[in-house]
Amino acid sequence: GQQLNQSPQSMFIQEGEDVSMNCTSSSIFNTWLWYKQDPGEGPVLLIALYKAGELTSNGRLTAQFGITRKDSFLNISASIPSDVGIYFCAGIIQGAQKLVFGQGTRLTINP
Amino acid sequence: DTAVSQTPKYLVTQMGNDKSIKCEQNLGHDTMYWYKQDSKKFLKIMFSYNNKELIINETVPNRFSPKSPDKAHLNLHINSLELGDSAVYFCASSQAGGGETQYFGPGTRLLVL
């Protein structure tokens, strides 16, 4: 069954606004990954997190691995039109060998 | 240079047919995966292979048979296609199995009529 809860499911924002989305679980994770999927394409890795408390940036994107190891967030600052797409969190549960995905956050930007 | 490539990109076929999707990665990774993305965009793992050996089989109907001729290739054969098989299928690869960052192909859009 679904082991990751990602929210919000969709966001409608104005260009220039900051965006925040998160994933939570009742399980402990060893790794958190954030992907972006553009229409007609495969998910592309944005940020990878490997340690509890880790805060990592990639340009205007910042993600953190929660201290409890059960959550992660992704922030996008000063959104631009090309940020439109579906953002997925994904994680590897402690002791497991597979990646589980959140339901995705669909980001729409009004110019 | 394409890291993970899939063919075909689009596949439209009749119910009951048998079809194959091919995947190749040039990243030198040891592990490859097949995922299914449904109409609600939910991504779920189907199979993973590490160095040509099956590691994960996520309760997928046995109409789906993966085959890995070498560690750079993982193909997916589907027998007796059903309407519910319509989805986007993604191939991915990672350096090793399990806890490694995975890189995805562009997807194969399968429509069963």
PDB file of C-alpha atoms in Angstrom:
ATOM      1  CA  GLY A   1       0.000   0.000   0.000  1.00  0.00           C
ATOM      2  CA  GLN A   2       0.885   3.666  -0.090  1.00  0.00           C
ATOM      3  CA  GLN A   3       3.649   4.437   2.400  1.00  0.00           C
ATOM      4  CA  LEU A   4       4.386   8.059   1.557  1.00  0.00           C
ATOM      5  CA  ASN A   5       1.973  10.956   1.907  1.00  0.00           C
ATOM      6  CA  GLN A   6       2.865  13.908  -0.276  1.00  0.00           C
ATOM      7  CA  SER A   7       1.120  17.265  -0.013  1.00  0.00           C
ATOM      8  CA  PRO A   8      -0.291  19.324  -1.432  1.00  0.00           C
ATOM      9  CA  GLN A   9      -1.580  17.332  -4.401  1.00  0.00           C
ATOM     10  CA  SER A  10      -1.702  20.460  -6.532  1.00  0.00           C
ATOM     11  CA  MET A  11      -0.657  24.085  -6.328  1.00  0.00           C
ATOM     12  CA  PHE A  12      -1.674  27.098  -8.376  1.00  0.00           C
ATOM     13  CA  ILE A  13       0.651  30.049  -7.822  1.00  0.00           C
ATOM     14  CA  GLN A  14       1.773  33.289  -9.384  1.00  0.00           C
ATOM     15  CA  GLU A  15       5.142  33.587 -11.030  1.00  0.00           C
ATOM     16  CA  GLY A  16       7.694  34.778  -8.509  1.00  0.00           C
ATOM     17  CA  GLU A  17       6.078  33.133  -5.501  1.00  0.00           C
ATOM     18  CA  ASP A  18       7.852  30.645  -3.296  1.00  0.00           C
ATOM     19  CA  VAL A  19       6.623  27.043  -3.191  1.00  0.00           C
ATOM     20  CA  SER A  20       6.750  24.466  -0.427  1.00  0.00           C
ATOM     21  CA  MET A  21       5.751  20.814  -0.522  1.00  0.00           C
ATOM     22  CA  ASN A  22       6.422  17.908   1.802  1.00  0.00           C
ATOM     23  CA  CYS A  23       6.293  14.187   2.283  1.00  0.00           C
ATOM     24  CA  THR A  24       5.601  12.281   5.460  1.00  0.00           C
ATOM     25  CA  SER A  25       5.507   8.652   6.438  1.00  0.00           C
ATOM     26  CA  SER A  26       5.098   6.407   9.434  1.00  0.00           C
ATOM     27  CA  SER A  27       8.227   4.518   8.321  1.00  0.00           C
ATOM     28  CA  ILE A  28      11.859   5.483   8.820  1.00  0.00           C
ATOM     29  CA  PHE A  29      13.764   6.327   5.648  1.00  0.00           C
ATOM     30  CA  ASN A  30      17.459   6.031   4.818  1.00  0.00           C
ATOM     31  CA  THR A  31      17.270   8.139   1.671  1.00  0.00           C
ATOM     32  CA  TRP A  32      14.979  10.858   0.364  1.00  0.00           C
ATOM     33  CA  LEU A  33      14.912  11.890  -3.272  1.00  0.00           C
ATOM     34  CA  TRP A  34      13.013  14.644  -5.041  1.00  0.00           C
ATOM     35  CA  TYR A  35      12.159  14.281  -8.728  1.00  0.00           C
ATOM     36  CA  LYS A  36      10.438  16.503 -11.276  1.00  0.00           C
ATOM     37  CA  GLN A  37       8.437  15.134 -14.184  1.00  0.00           C
ATOM     38  CA  ASP A  38       7.674  17.295 -17.205  1.00  0.00           C
ATOM     39  CA  PRO A  39       4.787  16.309 -19.519  1.00  0.00           C
ATOM     40  CA  GLY A  40       5.759  13.411 -21.757  1.00  0.00           C
ATOM     41  CA  GLU A  41       9.055  12.822 -19.977  1.00  0.00           C
ATOM     42  CA  GLY A  42      10.468  10.619 -17.250  1.00  0.00           C
ATOM     43  CA  PRO A  43      11.171  11.832 -13.700  1.00  0.00           C
ATOM     44  CA  VAL A  44      14.403  13.786 -13.402  1.00  0.00           C
ATOM     45  CA  LEU A  45      16.333  13.819 -10.150  1.00  0.00           C
ATOM     46  CA  LEU A  46      16.488  17.233  -8.465  1.00  0.00           C
ATOM     47  CA  ILE A  47      17.984  16.594  -5.040  1.00  0.00           C
ATOM     48  CA  ALA A  48      19.150  13.534  -3.111  1.00  0.00           C
ATOM     49  CA  LEU A  49      19.356  13.448   0.699  1.00  0.00           C
ATOM     50  CA  TYR A  50      21.167  10.748   2.634  1.00  0.00           C
ATOM     51  CA  LYS A  51      21.417  11.912   6.270  1.00  0.00           C
ATOM     52  CA  ALA A  52      18.874  13.002   8.870  1.00  0.00           C
ATOM     53  CA  GLY A  53      18.874  16.774   9.170  1.00  0.00           C
ATOM     54  CA  GLU A  54      20.664  17.246   5.847  1.00  0.00           C
ATOM     55  CA  LEU A  55      19.731  20.453   4.044  1.00  0.00           C
ATOM     56  CA  THR A  56      20.724  20.602   0.374  1.00  0.00           C
ATOM     57  CA  SER A  57      20.230  23.238  -2.296  1.00  0.00           C
ATOM     58  CA  ASN A  58      20.212  23.035  -6.075  1.00  0.00           C
ATOM     59  CA  GLY A  59      19.845  26.550  -7.457  1.00  0.00           C
ATOM     60  CA  ARG A  60      16.458  27.882  -6.324  1.00  0.00           C
ATOM     61  CA  LEU A  61      15.527  24.492  -4.866  1.00  0.00           C
ATOM     62  CA  THR A  62      16.163  23.495  -1.260  1.00  0.00           C
ATOM     63  CA  ALA A  63      15.284  20.180   0.342  1.00  0.00           C
ATOM     64  CA  GLN A  64      15.698  18.785   3.820  1.00  0.00           C
ATOM     65  CA  PHE A  65      15.827  15.300   5.294  1.00  0.00           C
ATOM     66  CA  GLY A  66      13.730  15.442   8.451  1.00  0.00           C
ATOM     67  CA  ILE A  67      15.358  14.841  11.827  1.00  0.00           C
ATOM     68  CA  THR A  68      12.914  12.029  12.630  1.00  0.00           C
ATOM     69  CA  ARG A  69      13.811  10.415   9.241  1.00  0.00           C
ATOM     70  CA  LYS A  70      10.085  10.182   8.512  1.00  0.00           C
ATOM     71  CA  ASP A  71       9.654  13.332   6.448  1.00  0.00           C
ATOM     72  CA  SER A  72      11.210  15.654   3.894  1.00  0.00           C
ATOM     73  CA  PHE A  73      10.319  18.973   2.335  1.00  0.00           C
ATOM     74  CA  LEU A  74      11.148  20.745  -0.911  1.00  0.00           C
ATOM     75  CA  ASN A  75      11.098  24.507  -1.326  1.00  0.00           C
ATOM     76  CA  ILE A  76      11.293  26.412  -4.593  1.00  0.00           C
ATOM     77  CA  SER A  77      12.056  30.094  -4.354  1.00  0.00           C
ATOM     78  CA  ALA A  78      10.988  32.781  -6.840  1.00  0.00           C
ATOM     79  CA  SER A  79       9.112  30.394  -9.148  1.00  0.00           C
ATOM     80  CA  ILE A  80       9.430  30.756 -12.911  1.00  0.00           C
ATOM     81  CA  PRO A  81       7.288  29.287 -15.712  1.00  0.00           C
ATOM     82  CA  SER A  82       9.642  26.368 -16.362  1.00  0.00           C
ATOM     83  CA  ASP A  83       9.060  25.138 -12.798  1.00  0.00           C
ATOM     84  CA  VAL A  84       5.670  23.835 -13.957  1.00  0.00           C
ATOM     85  CA  GLY A  85       5.405  20.071 -13.683  1.00  0.00           C
ATOM     86  CA  ILE A  86       4.804  17.258 -11.234  1.00  0.00           C
ATOM     87  CA  TYR A  87       7.167  16.946  -8.281  1.00  0.00           C
ATOM     88  CA  PHE A  88       7.622  13.577  -6.622  1.00  0.00           C
ATOM     89  CA  CYS A  89       9.234  12.704  -3.360  1.00  0.00           C
ATOM     90  CA  ALA A  90      10.675   9.223  -3.151  1.00  0.00           C
ATOM     91  CA  GLY A  91      12.385   7.370  -0.393  1.00  0.00           C
ATOM     92  CA  ILE A  92      14.072   4.158   0.563  1.00  0.00           C
ATOM     93  CA  ILE A  93      12.689   2.675   3.756  1.00  0.00           C
ATOM     94  CA  GLN A  94      15.211   1.394   6.267  1.00  0.00           C
ATOM     95  CA  GLY A  95      15.823  -2.280   5.556  1.00  0.00           C
ATOM     96  CA  ALA A  96      14.085  -2.251   2.174  1.00  0.00           C
ATOM     97  CA  GLN A  97      15.617  -2.391  -1.270  1.00  0.00           C
ATOM     98  CA  LYS A  98      13.095  -0.422  -3.250  1.00  0.00           C
ATOM     99  CA  LEU A  99      12.144   3.170  -3.862  1.00  0.00           C
ATOM    100  CA  VAL A 100       8.625   4.208  -2.876  1.00  0.00           C
ATOM    101  CA  PHE A 101       7.045   7.308  -4.374  1.00  0.00           C
ATOM    102  CA  GLY A 102       4.685   9.958  -3.093  1.00  0.00           C
ATOM    103  CA  GLN A 103       1.546  10.749  -5.050  1.00  0.00           C
ATOM    104  CA  GLY A 104       3.124  13.835  -6.610  1.00  0.00           C
ATOM    105  CA  THR A 105       2.483  17.575  -6.378  1.00  0.00           C
ATOM    106  CA  ARG A 106       1.280  19.172  -9.601  1.00  0.00           C
ATOM    107  CA  LEU A 107       2.583  22.737  -9.835  1.00  0.00           C
ATOM    108  CA  THR A 108       0.849  25.266 -12.087  1.00  0.00           C
ATOM    109  CA  ILE A 109       2.173  28.807 -12.447  1.00  0.00           C
ATOM    110  CA  ASN A 110       0.149  31.765 -13.614  1.00  0.00           C
ATOM    111  CA  PRO A 111       2.317  34.302 -15.427  1.00  0.00           C
TER     112      PRO A 111
ATOM    113  CA  ASP B   1      24.107  11.147 -24.982  1.00  0.00           C
ATOM    114  CA  THR B   2      20.993   9.452 -23.607  1.00  0.00           C
ATOM    115  CA  ALA B   3      21.649   7.804 -20.247  1.00  0.00           C
ATOM    116  CA  VAL B   4      18.541   5.593 -20.054  1.00  0.00           C
ATOM    117  CA  SER B   5      16.677   5.010 -23.295  1.00  0.00           C
ATOM    118  CA  GLN B   6      13.461   3.142 -24.038  1.00  0.00           C
ATOM    119  CA  THR B   7      11.763   1.990 -27.213  1.00  0.00           C
ATOM    120  CA  PRO B   8       9.161   2.488 -28.400  1.00  0.00           C
ATOM    121  CA  LYS B   9       8.009   5.793 -26.958  1.00  0.00           C
ATOM    122  CA  TYR B  10       4.398   5.093 -27.972  1.00  0.00           C
ATOM    123  CA  LEU B  11       2.701   1.716 -28.349  1.00  0.00           C
ATOM    124  CA  VAL B  12      -0.924   1.287 -29.385  1.00  0.00           C
ATOM    125  CA  THR B  13      -2.185  -2.272 -29.670  1.00  0.00           C
ATOM    126  CA  GLN B  14      -5.244  -4.483 -29.461  1.00  0.00           C
ATOM    127  CA  MET B  15      -6.318  -6.421 -26.401  1.00  0.00           C
ATOM    128  CA  GLY B  16      -4.907  -9.939 -26.407  1.00  0.00           C
ATOM    129  CA  ASN B  17      -1.732  -9.075 -28.298  1.00  0.00           C
ATOM    130  CA  ASP B  18       1.814  -9.688 -27.048  1.00  0.00           C
ATOM    131  CA  LYS B  19       4.258  -6.780 -27.027  1.00  0.00           C
ATOM    132  CA  SER B  20       7.773  -5.936 -25.832  1.00  0.00           C
ATOM    133  CA  ILE B  21       9.379  -2.759 -24.538  1.00  0.00           C
ATOM    134  CA  LYS B  22      13.151  -2.362 -24.585  1.00  0.00           C
ATOM    135  CA  CYS B  23      15.418  -0.443 -22.226  1.00  0.00           C
ATOM    136  CA  GLU B  24      19.109   0.316 -22.364  1.00  0.00           C
ATOM    137  CA  GLN B  25      21.364   2.288 -20.036  1.00  0.00           C
ATOM    138  CA  ASN B  26      24.868   3.546 -20.818  1.00  0.00           C
ATOM    139  CA  LEU B  27      25.681   4.654 -17.273  1.00  0.00           C
ATOM    140  CA  GLY B  28      27.523   1.488 -16.324  1.00  0.00           C
ATOM    141  CA  HIS B  29      24.949   0.821 -13.591  1.00  0.00           C
ATOM    142  CA  ASP B  30      24.436  -2.628 -12.106  1.00  0.00           C
ATOM    143  CA  THR B  31      20.715  -2.400 -11.361  1.00  0.00           C
ATOM    144  CA  MET B  32      17.757  -1.724 -13.621  1.00  0.00           C
ATOM    145  CA  TYR B  33      14.056  -1.330 -12.870  1.00  0.00           C
ATOM    146  CA  TRP B  34      10.636  -1.229 -14.467  1.00  0.00           C
ATOM    147  CA  TYR B  35       7.955   1.083 -13.091  1.00  0.00           C
ATOM    148  CA  LYS B  36       4.316   1.554 -14.057  1.00  0.00           C
ATOM    149  CA  GLN B  37       2.714   5.005 -13.894  1.00  0.00           C
ATOM    150  CA  ASP B  38      -1.066   4.976 -13.911  1.00  0.00           C
ATOM    151  CA  SER B  39      -3.467   7.661 -15.100  1.00  0.00           C
ATOM    152  CA  LYS B  40      -3.267   9.385 -11.700  1.00  0.00           C
ATOM    153  CA  LYS B  41       0.524   9.631 -12.145  1.00  0.00           C
ATOM    154  CA  PHE B  42       1.216   7.198  -9.311  1.00  0.00           C
ATOM    155  CA  LEU B  43       4.579   5.457  -9.832  1.00  0.00           C
ATOM    156  CA  LYS B  44       4.917   1.872  -8.693  1.00  0.00           C
ATOM    157  CA  ILE B  45       7.864  -0.470  -9.044  1.00  0.00           C
ATOM    158  CA  MET B  46       7.281  -3.691 -10.952  1.00  0.00           C
ATOM    159  CA  PHE B  47      10.679  -5.376 -11.185  1.00  0.00           C
ATOM    160  CA  SER B  48      14.330  -4.802 -10.478  1.00  0.00           C
ATOM    161  CA  TYR B  49      17.357  -6.674 -11.795  1.00  0.00           C
ATOM    162  CA  ASN B  50      20.871  -6.536 -10.410  1.00  0.00           C
ATOM    163  CA  ASN B  51      23.550  -7.687 -12.813  1.00  0.00           C
ATOM    164  CA  LYS B  52      21.023  -9.757 -14.786  1.00  0.00           C
ATOM    165  CA  GLU B  53      19.423 -11.336 -11.713  1.00  0.00           C
ATOM    166  CA  LEU B  54      15.849 -10.675 -10.591  1.00  0.00           C
ATOM    167  CA  ILE B  55      15.807  -8.870  -7.227  1.00  0.00           C
ATOM    168  CA  ILE B  56      12.302  -7.464  -6.898  1.00  0.00           C
ATOM    169  CA  ASN B  57       9.043  -8.777  -8.326  1.00  0.00           C
ATOM    170  CA  GLU B  58       6.190  -6.730  -6.957  1.00  0.00           C
ATOM    171  CA  THR B  59       3.211  -9.059  -7.352  1.00  0.00           C
ATOM    172  CA  VAL B  60       2.978  -8.334 -11.042  1.00  0.00           C
ATOM    173  CA  PRO B  61       0.774 -10.659 -13.145  1.00  0.00           C
ATOM    174  CA  ASN B  62       2.844 -13.373 -14.783  1.00  0.00           C
ATOM    175  CA  ARG B  63       1.772 -12.008 -18.173  1.00  0.00           C
ATOM    176  CA  PHE B  64       4.632  -9.558 -17.552  1.00  0.00           C
ATOM    177  CA  SER B  65       8.044 -11.128 -18.036  1.00  0.00           C
ATOM    178  CA  PRO B  66      11.223  -9.091 -17.739  1.00  0.00           C
ATOM    179  CA  LYS B  67      14.400 -10.254 -19.389  1.00  0.00           C
ATOM    180  CA  SER B  68      17.915  -8.942 -18.889  1.00  0.00           C
ATOM    181  CA  PRO B  69      20.363 -10.178 -21.554  1.00  0.00           C
ATOM    182  CA  ASP B  70      23.163  -8.153 -19.935  1.00  0.00           C
ATOM    183  CA  LYS B  71      23.396  -5.564 -17.202  1.00  0.00           C
ATOM    184  CA  ALA B  72      22.930  -2.685 -19.655  1.00  0.00           C
ATOM    185  CA  HIS B  73      19.591  -3.961 -20.943  1.00  0.00           C
ATOM    186  CA  LEU B  74      16.272  -4.817 -19.341  1.00  0.00           C
ATOM    187  CA  ASN B  75      13.363  -5.642 -21.604  1.00  0.00           C
ATOM    188  CA  LEU B  76       9.730  -6.116 -20.650  1.00  0.00           C
ATOM    189  CA  HIS B  77       7.506  -8.553 -22.496  1.00  0.00           C
ATOM    190  CA  ILE B  78       3.764  -8.484 -21.938  1.00  0.00           C
ATOM    191  CA  ASN B  79       1.515 -11.355 -23.034  1.00  0.00           C
ATOM    192  CA  SER B  80      -2.214 -11.219 -23.646  1.00  0.00           C
ATOM    193  CA  LEU B  81      -2.507  -7.485 -23.145  1.00  0.00           C
ATOM    194  CA  GLU B  82      -5.522  -6.236 -21.211  1.00  0.00           C
ATOM    195  CA  LEU B  83      -7.206  -2.839 -21.137  1.00  0.00           C
ATOM    196  CA  GLY B  84      -5.884  -2.235 -17.620  1.00  0.00           C
ATOM    197  CA  ASP B  85      -2.328  -2.533 -18.855  1.00  0.00           C
ATOM    198  CA  SER B  86      -2.664   0.890 -20.472  1.00  0.00           C
ATOM    199  CA  ALA B  87      -0.192   3.124 -18.655  1.00  0.00           C
ATOM    200  CA  VAL B  88       3.220   4.697 -18.988  1.00  0.00           C
ATOM    201  CA  TYR B  89       6.071   2.292 -18.292  1.00  0.00           C
ATOM    202  CA  PHE B  90       9.379   3.705 -17.106  1.00  0.00           C
ATOM    203  CA  CYS B  91      12.734   2.017 -17.047  1.00  0.00           C
ATOM    204  CA  ALA B  92      15.313   3.218 -14.503  1.00  0.00           C
ATOM    205  CA  SER B  93      18.812   2.310 -13.415  1.00  0.00           C
ATOM    206  CA  SER B  94      21.045   2.795 -10.399  1.00  0.00           C
ATOM    207  CA  GLN B  95      24.667   2.139  -9.523  1.00  0.00           C
ATOM    208  CA  ALA B  96      23.835  -0.710  -7.163  1.00  0.00           C
ATOM    209  CA  GLY B  97      20.665  -2.256  -5.821  1.00  0.00           C
ATOM    210  CA  GLY B  98      18.326  -0.815  -3.251  1.00  0.00           C
ATOM    211  CA  GLY B  99      19.540   2.349  -1.626  1.00  0.00           C
ATOM    212  CA  GLU B 100      20.918   4.135  -4.642  1.00  0.00           C
ATOM    213  CA  THR B 101      19.687   7.116  -6.606  1.00  0.00           C
ATOM    214  CA  GLN B 102      17.745   5.987  -9.660  1.00  0.00           C
ATOM    215  CA  TYR B 103      17.784   7.578 -13.104  1.00  0.00           C
ATOM    216  CA  PHE B 104      14.724   7.256 -15.318  1.00  0.00           C
ATOM    217  CA  GLY B 105      14.152   6.775 -19.024  1.00  0.00           C
ATOM    218  CA  PRO B 106      11.637   8.856 -21.016  1.00  0.00           C
ATOM    219  CA  GLY B 107       8.839   6.307 -20.701  1.00  0.00           C
ATOM    220  CA  THR B 108       6.763   4.138 -23.046  1.00  0.00           C
ATOM    221  CA  ARG B 109       3.133   5.110 -23.401  1.00  0.00           C
ATOM    222  CA  LEU B 110       1.112   1.933 -23.861  1.00  0.00           C
ATOM    223  CA  LEU B 111      -2.503   2.120 -24.969  1.00  0.00           C
ATOM    224  CA  VAL B 112      -4.473  -1.109 -25.201  1.00  0.00           C
ATOM    225  CA  LEU B 113      -7.666  -0.873 -27.255  1.00  0.00           C
TER     226      LEU B 113
END
